[in-house]
CSV table of C-alpha atoms in Angstrom, one decimal:
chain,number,residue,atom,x,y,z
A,722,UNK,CA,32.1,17.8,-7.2
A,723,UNK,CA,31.9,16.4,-3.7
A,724,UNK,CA,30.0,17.6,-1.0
A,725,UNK,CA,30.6,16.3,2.2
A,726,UNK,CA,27.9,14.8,3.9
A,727,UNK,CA,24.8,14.3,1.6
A,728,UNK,CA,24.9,12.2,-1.5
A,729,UNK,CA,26.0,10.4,-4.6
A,730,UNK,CA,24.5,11.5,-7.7
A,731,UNK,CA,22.7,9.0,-10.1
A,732,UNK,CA,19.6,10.8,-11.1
A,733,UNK,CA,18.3,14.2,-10.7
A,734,UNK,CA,14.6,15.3,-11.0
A,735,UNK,CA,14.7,18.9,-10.4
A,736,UNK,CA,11.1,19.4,-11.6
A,737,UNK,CA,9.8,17.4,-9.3
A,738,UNK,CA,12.0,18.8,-6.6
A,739,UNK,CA,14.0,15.6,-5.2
A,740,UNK,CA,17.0,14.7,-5.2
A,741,UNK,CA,17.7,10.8,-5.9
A,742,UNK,CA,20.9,8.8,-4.9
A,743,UNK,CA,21.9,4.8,-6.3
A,744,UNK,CA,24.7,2.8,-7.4
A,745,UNK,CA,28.1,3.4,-8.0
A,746,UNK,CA,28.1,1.7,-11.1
A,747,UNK,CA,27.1,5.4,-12.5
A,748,UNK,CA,24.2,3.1,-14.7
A,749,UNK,CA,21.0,4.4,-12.6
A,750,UNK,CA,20.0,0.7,-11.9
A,751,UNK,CA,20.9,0.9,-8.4
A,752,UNK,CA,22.5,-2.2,-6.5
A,753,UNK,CA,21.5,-4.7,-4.5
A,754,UNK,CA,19.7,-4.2,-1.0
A,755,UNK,CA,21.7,-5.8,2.1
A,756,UNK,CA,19.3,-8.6,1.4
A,757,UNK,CA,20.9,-9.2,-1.6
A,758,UNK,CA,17.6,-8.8,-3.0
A,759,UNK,CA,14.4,-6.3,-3.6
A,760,UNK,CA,12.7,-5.8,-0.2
A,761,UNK,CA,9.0,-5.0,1.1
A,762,UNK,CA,7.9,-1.6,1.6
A,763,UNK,CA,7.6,-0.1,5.1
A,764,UNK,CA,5.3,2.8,5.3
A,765,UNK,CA,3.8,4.3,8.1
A,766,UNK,CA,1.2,6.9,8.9
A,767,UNK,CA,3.8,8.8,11.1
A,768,UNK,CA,6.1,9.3,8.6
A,769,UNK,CA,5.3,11.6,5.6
A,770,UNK,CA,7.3,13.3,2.9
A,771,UNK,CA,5.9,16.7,4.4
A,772,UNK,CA,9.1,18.9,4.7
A,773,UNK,CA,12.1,19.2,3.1
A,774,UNK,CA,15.1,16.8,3.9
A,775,UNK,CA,13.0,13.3,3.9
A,776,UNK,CA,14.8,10.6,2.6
A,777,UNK,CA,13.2,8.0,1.2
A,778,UNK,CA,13.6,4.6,-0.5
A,779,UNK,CA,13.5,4.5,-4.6
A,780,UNK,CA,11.6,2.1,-5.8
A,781,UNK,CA,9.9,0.4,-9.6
A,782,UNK,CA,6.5,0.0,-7.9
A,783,UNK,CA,5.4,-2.0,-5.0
A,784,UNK,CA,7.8,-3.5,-2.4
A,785,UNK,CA,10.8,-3.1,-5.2
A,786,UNK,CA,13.1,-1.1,-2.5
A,787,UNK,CA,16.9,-2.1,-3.4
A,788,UNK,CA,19.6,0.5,-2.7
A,789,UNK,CA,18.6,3.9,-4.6
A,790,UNK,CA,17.1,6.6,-2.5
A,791,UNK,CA,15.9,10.4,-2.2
A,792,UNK,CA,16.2,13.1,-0.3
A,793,UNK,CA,13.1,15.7,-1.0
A,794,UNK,CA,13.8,19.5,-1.2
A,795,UNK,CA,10.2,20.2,0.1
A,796,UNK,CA,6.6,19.0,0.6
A,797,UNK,CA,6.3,16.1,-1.6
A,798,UNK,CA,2.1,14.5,-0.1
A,799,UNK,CA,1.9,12.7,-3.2
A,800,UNK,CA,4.7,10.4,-2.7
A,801,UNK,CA,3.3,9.2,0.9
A,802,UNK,CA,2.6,5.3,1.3
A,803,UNK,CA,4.0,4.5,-2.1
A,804,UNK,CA,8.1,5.5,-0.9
A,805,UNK,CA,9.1,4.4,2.2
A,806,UNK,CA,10.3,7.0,4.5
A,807,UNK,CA,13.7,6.0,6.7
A,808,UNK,CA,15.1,9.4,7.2
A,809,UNK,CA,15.7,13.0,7.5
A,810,UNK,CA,18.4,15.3,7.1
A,811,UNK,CA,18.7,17.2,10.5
A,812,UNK,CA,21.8,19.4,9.7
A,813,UNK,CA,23.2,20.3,6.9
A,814,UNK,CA,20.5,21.7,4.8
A,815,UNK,CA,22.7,24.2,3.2
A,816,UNK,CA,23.7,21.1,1.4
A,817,UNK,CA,20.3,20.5,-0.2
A,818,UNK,CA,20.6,24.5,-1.6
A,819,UNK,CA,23.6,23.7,-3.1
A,820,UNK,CA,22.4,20.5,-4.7
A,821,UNK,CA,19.6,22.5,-6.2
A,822,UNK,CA,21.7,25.2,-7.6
A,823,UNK,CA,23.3,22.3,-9.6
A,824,UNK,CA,23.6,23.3,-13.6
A,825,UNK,CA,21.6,19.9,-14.7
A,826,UNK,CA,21.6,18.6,-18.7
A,827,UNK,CA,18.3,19.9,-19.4
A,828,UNK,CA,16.8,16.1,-21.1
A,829,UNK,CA,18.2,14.3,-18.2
A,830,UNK,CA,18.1,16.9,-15.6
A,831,UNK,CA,21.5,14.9,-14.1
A,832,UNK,CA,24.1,17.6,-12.9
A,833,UNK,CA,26.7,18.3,-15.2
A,834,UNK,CA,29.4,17.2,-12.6
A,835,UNK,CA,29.0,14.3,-10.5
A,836,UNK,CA,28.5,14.4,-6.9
A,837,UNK,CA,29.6,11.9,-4.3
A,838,UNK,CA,28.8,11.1,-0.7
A,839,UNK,CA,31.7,12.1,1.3
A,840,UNK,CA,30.7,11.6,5.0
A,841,UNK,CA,27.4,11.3,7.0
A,842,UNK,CA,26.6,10.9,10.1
A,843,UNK,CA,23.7,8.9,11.3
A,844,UNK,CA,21.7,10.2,14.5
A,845,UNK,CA,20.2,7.5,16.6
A,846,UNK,CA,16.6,8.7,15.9
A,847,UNK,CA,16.4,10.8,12.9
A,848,UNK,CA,12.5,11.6,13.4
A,849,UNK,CA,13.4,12.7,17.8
A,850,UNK,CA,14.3,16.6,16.2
């Protein structure tokens, strides 16, 4: 299934209402960063996982950022200062309601079809709106 503008599916946690993007590869590892390698994390007081349509960096635990990230479907205050925040969907959130109606394998919670990044577009200031 594609749907144009929002993401490529690797993993799915519906019950803790996100939505998390990786790899290509289809293994859930995620690739490498443009680094070539993990990265620090980059958290700020200003930005917060406090509405729906954050999208944040993946990570394995402390400054492990590579390529995977997630896009929350709501208030998510207990995944402040340990995910680092670069984003927000501004337009589009039909998108996110459409990801959520998703049939998902119940053990896995992945979607039963895949779902692929078609298009985005990136605003100059995410956080301005």
């Amino acid at each position: 299934m594609d749907i144009v503008g929002n993401c490529l599916l690797v993993h799915f946690w519906s019950s803790i209402n996100f939505y998390c993007c990786a790899s290509l590869s289809g293994t859930g590892k995620g690739g490498n960063s443009i680094w070539g390698k993990k990265f620090e994390d980059e958290f700020s007081e200003y930005l917060k996982h406090s509405v729906r349509g954050v999208v944040s960096m993946a990570n394995n635990g402390p400054n492990t950022n590579g390529s995977q990230f997630f896009i929350t479907y709501g208030k998510q205050p207990h995944l402040d200062m340990k995910y680092t925040v670069f984003g927000k969907v501004i337009d589009g959130l039909e998108t996110l309601d459409e990801l959520e109606k998703l049939p998902v394998n119940e053990k896995t919670y992945r979607p039963l079809n895949d779902v692929r990044i078609k298009d985005i577009t990136i605003h100059a200031n995410p956080f301005a709106l």
